[in-house]
GROMACS .gro file of C-alpha atoms in nm:
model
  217
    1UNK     CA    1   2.772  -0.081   1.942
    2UNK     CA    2   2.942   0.172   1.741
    3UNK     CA    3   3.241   0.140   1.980
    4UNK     CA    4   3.262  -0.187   1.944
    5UNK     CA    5   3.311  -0.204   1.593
    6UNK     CA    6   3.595   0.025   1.381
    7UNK     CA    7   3.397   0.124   1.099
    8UNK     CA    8   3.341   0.482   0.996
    9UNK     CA    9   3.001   0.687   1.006
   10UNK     CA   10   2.897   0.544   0.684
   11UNK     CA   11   2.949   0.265   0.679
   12UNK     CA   12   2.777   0.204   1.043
   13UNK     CA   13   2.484   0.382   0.881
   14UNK     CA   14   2.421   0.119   0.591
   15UNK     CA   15   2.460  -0.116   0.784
   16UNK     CA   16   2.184  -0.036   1.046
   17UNK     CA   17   1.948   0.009   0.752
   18UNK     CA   18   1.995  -0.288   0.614
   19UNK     CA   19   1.944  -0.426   0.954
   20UNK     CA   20   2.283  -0.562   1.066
   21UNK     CA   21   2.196  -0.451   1.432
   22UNK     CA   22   1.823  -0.550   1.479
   23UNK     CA   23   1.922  -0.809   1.698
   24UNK     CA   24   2.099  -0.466   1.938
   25UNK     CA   25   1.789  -0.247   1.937
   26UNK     CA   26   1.561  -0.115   1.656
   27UNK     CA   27   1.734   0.117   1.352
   28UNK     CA   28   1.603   0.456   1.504
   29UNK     CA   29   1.783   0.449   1.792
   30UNK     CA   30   2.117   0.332   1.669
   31UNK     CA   31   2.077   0.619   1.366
   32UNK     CA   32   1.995   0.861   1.687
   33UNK     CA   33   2.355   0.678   1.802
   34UNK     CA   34   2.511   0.826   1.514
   35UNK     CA   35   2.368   1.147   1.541
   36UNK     CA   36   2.169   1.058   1.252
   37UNK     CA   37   1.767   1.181   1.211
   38UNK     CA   38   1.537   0.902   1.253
   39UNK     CA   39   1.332   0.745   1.006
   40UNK     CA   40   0.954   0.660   0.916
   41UNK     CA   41   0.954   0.262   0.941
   42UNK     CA   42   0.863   0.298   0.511
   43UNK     CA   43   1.175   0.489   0.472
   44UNK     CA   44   1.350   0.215   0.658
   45UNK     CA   45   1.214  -0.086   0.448
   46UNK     CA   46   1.326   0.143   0.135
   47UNK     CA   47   1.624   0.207   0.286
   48UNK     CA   48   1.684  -0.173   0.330
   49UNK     CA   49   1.571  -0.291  -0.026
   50UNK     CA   50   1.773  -0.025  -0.183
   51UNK     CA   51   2.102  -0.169   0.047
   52UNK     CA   52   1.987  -0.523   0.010
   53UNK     CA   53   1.831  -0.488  -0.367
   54UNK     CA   54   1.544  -0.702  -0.142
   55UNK     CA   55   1.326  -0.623   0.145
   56UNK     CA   56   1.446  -0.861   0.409
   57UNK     CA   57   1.199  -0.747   0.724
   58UNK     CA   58   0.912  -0.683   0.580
   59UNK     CA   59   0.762  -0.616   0.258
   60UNK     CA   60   0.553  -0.309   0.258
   61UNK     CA   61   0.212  -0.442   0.096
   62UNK     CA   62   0.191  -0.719   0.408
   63UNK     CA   63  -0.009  -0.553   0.605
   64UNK     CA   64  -0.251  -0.472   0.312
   65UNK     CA   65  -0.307  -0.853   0.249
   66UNK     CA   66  -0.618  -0.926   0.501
   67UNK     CA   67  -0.804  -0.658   0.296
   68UNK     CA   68  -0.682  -0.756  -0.091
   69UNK     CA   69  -0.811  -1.098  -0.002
   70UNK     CA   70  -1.141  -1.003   0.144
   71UNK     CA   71  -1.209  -0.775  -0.191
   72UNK     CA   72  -1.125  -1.082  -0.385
   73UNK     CA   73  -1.438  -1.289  -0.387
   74UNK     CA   74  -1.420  -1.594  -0.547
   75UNK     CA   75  -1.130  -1.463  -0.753
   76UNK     CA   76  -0.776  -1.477  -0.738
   77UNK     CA   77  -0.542  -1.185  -0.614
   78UNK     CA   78  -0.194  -1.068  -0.589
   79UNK     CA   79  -0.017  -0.766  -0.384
   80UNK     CA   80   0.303  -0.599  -0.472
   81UNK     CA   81   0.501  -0.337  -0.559
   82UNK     CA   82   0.568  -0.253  -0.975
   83UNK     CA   83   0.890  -0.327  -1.048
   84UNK     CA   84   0.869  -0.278  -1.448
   85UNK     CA   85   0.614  -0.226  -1.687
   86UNK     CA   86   0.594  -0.206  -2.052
   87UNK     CA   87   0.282  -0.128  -2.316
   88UNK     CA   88   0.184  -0.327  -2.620
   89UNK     CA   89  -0.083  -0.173  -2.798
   90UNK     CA   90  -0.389  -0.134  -2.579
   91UNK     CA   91  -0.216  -0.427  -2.325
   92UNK     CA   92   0.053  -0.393  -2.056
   93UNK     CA   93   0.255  -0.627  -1.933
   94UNK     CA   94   0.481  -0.627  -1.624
   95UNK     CA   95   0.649  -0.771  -1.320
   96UNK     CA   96   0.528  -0.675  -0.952
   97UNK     CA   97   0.770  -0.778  -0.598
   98UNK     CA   98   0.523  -0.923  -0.408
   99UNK     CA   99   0.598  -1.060  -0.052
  100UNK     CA  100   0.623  -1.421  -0.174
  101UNK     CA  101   0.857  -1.315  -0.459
  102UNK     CA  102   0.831  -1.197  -0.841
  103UNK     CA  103   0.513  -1.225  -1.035
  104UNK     CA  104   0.429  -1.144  -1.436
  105UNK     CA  105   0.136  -1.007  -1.443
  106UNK     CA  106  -0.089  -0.879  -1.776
  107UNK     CA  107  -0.403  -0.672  -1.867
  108UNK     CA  108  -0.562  -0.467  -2.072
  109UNK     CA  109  -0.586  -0.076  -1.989
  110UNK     CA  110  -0.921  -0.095  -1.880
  111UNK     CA  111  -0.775  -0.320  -1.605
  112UNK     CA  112  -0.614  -0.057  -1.492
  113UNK     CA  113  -0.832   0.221  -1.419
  114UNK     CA  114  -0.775   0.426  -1.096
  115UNK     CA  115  -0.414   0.302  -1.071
  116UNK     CA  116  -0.051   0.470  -1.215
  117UNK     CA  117   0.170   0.186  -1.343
  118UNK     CA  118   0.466   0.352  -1.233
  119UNK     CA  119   0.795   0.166  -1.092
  120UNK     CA  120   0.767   0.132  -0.666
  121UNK     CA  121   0.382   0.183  -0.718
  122UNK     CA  122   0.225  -0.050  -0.453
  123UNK     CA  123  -0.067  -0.242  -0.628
  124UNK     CA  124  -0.326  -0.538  -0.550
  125UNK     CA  125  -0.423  -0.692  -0.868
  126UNK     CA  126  -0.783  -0.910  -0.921
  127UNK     CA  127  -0.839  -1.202  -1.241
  128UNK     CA  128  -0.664  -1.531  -1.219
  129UNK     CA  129  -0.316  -1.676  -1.263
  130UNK     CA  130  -0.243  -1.924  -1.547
  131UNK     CA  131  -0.090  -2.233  -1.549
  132UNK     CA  132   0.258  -2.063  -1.680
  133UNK     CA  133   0.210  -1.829  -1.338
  134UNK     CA  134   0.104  -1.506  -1.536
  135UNK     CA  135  -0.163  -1.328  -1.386
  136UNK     CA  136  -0.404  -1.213  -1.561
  137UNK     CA  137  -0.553  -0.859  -1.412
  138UNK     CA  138  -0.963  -0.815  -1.451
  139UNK     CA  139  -0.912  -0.468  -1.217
  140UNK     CA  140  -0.689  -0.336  -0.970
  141UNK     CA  141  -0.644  -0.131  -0.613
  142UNK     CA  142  -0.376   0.109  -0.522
  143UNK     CA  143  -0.243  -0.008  -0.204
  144UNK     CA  144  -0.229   0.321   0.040
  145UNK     CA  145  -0.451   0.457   0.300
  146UNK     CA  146  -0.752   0.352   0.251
  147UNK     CA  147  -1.104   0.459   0.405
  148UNK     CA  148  -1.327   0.172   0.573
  149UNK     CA  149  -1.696   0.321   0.649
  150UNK     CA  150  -1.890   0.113   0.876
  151UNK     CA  151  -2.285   0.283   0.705
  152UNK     CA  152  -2.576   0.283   0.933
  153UNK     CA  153  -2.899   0.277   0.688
  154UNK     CA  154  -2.978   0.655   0.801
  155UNK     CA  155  -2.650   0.781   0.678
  156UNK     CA  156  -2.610   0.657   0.390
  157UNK     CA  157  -2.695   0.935   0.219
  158UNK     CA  158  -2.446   1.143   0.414
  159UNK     CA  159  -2.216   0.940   0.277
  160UNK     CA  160  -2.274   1.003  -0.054
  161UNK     CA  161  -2.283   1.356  -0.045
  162UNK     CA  162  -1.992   1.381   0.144
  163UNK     CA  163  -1.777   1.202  -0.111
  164UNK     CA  164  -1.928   1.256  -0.433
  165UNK     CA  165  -1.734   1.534  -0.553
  166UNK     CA  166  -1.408   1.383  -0.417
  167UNK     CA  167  -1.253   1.225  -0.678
  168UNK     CA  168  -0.941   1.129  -0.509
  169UNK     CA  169  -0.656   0.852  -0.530
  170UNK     CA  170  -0.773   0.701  -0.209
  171UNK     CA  171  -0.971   0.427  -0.186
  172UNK     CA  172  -1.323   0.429  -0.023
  173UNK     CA  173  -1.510   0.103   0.106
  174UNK     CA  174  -1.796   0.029   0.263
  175UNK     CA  175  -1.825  -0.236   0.548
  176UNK     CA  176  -2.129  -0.417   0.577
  177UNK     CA  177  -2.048  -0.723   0.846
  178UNK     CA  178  -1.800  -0.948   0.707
  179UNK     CA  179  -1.867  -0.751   0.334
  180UNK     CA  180  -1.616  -0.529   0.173
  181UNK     CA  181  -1.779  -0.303  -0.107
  182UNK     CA  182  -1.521  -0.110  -0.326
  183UNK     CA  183  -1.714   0.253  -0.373
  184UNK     CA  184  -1.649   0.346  -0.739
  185UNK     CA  185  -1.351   0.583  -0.791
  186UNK     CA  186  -1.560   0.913  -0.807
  187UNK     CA  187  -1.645   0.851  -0.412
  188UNK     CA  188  -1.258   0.838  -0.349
  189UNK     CA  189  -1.100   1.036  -0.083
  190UNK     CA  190  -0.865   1.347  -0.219
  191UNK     CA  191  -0.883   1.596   0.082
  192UNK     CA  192  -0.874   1.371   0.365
  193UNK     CA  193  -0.884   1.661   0.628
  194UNK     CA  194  -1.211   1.748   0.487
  195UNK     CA  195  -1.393   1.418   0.493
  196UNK     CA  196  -1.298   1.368   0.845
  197UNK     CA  197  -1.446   1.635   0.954
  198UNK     CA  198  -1.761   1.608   0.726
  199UNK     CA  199  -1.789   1.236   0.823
  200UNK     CA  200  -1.730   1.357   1.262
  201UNK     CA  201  -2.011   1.582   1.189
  202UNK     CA  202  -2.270   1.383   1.016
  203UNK     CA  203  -2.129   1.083   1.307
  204UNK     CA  204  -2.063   0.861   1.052
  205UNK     CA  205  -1.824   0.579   1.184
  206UNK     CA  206  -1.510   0.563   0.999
  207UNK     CA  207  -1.113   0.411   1.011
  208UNK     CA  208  -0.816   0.468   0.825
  209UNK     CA  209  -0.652   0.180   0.705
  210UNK     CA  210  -0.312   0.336   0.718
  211UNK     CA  211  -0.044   0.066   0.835
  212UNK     CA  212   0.279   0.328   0.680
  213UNK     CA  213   0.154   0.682   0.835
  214UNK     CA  214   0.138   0.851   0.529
  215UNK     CA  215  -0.204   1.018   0.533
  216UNK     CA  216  -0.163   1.326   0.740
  217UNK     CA  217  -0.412   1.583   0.642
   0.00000   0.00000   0.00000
């Protein structure tokens, strides 16, 4: 394609990422084209919405939807990325990019616990929405890998001494059928590497929700 069209390195460059060529073949191999180093598919998308100001493909908290509304109960949820925040006393207010578009969103701090309301952060929020559209956040999930146990009565205890003492930013939650339980932030994973190995040993059964790649221990 690049032969095709008289437009310098560049410029050919932007305009894979923003993905003028999907229709050709995916963005790796025309950046490979170019002599270019490929990309992880969330570089890509970042790539796109910082060409586009928009992501136009895919918005990278989709694939964390199936899970934000199975934690949601009988509540009300929303998914996105922060796009601004701003504090008011012990309140915050802010706007998060969520696949369906903008959304204001408000809390107090407590609502906030185990998050970092900091621009790009991807976040699932849990209240209710008002009849102005502001949501209104009871608590909230960081959207990242995420650890789904599937406990067997016998292990339970493994479990807990396996990730008491973790402390981490990623999220822990146990399945129980259909169930979703949310451990408490003190069970969360920090040394991933670890708690595999812990969790292979004890046989407890285990996933990684991880659509992006980024947990590599």
């Amino acid at each position: 394609f690049r032969r095709a069209i008289p437009l310098d390195k560049g410029s050919l460059e932007k305009l894979v990422l923003c993905g003028a060529f999907d229709d050709l073949g995916g963005r790796n191999r025309h950046l490979q084209e170019l002599g270019l180093e490929p990309k992880r598919e969330l570089e890509l998308l970042k790539a796109e919405r910082e060409l586009l100001g928009m992501y136009a493909s895919r918005h990278p908290c989709s694939p964390f939807l199936p899970l934000v509304q199975s934690l949601q109960g009988g509540g009300e949820s929303v998914a996105g990325e922060l796009s601004g925040v701003q504090a008011m006393g012990n309140r915050w207010q802010g706007m998060l990019d969520t696949p369906e578009g903008l959304r204001s969103f408000e809390g107090t701090t407590g609502s906030f616990d185990g998050v970092k309301l900091v621009p790009g952060a991807r976040l699932a929020f849990f209240g209710r929405a008002s009849r102005e559209g502001m949501f209104h956040v009871s608590w909230a999930l960081p959207l990242g890998p995420t650890l789904l146990i599937t406990p067997d009565p016998q292990n339970l205890q493994a479990i807990k001494s396996v990730l008491e003492n973790e402390g981490g930013s990623k999220a822990a939650i146990l399945l129980f059928g259909e169930a979703y339980h949310l451990l408490p932030q003190q069970f969360w994973v920090a040394d991933a590497g670890k708690v595999q190995e812990r969790f292979k040993a004890e046989r407890i059964v285990y996933t990684w929700l991880d659509p992006w790649k980024e947990n590599v221990p």
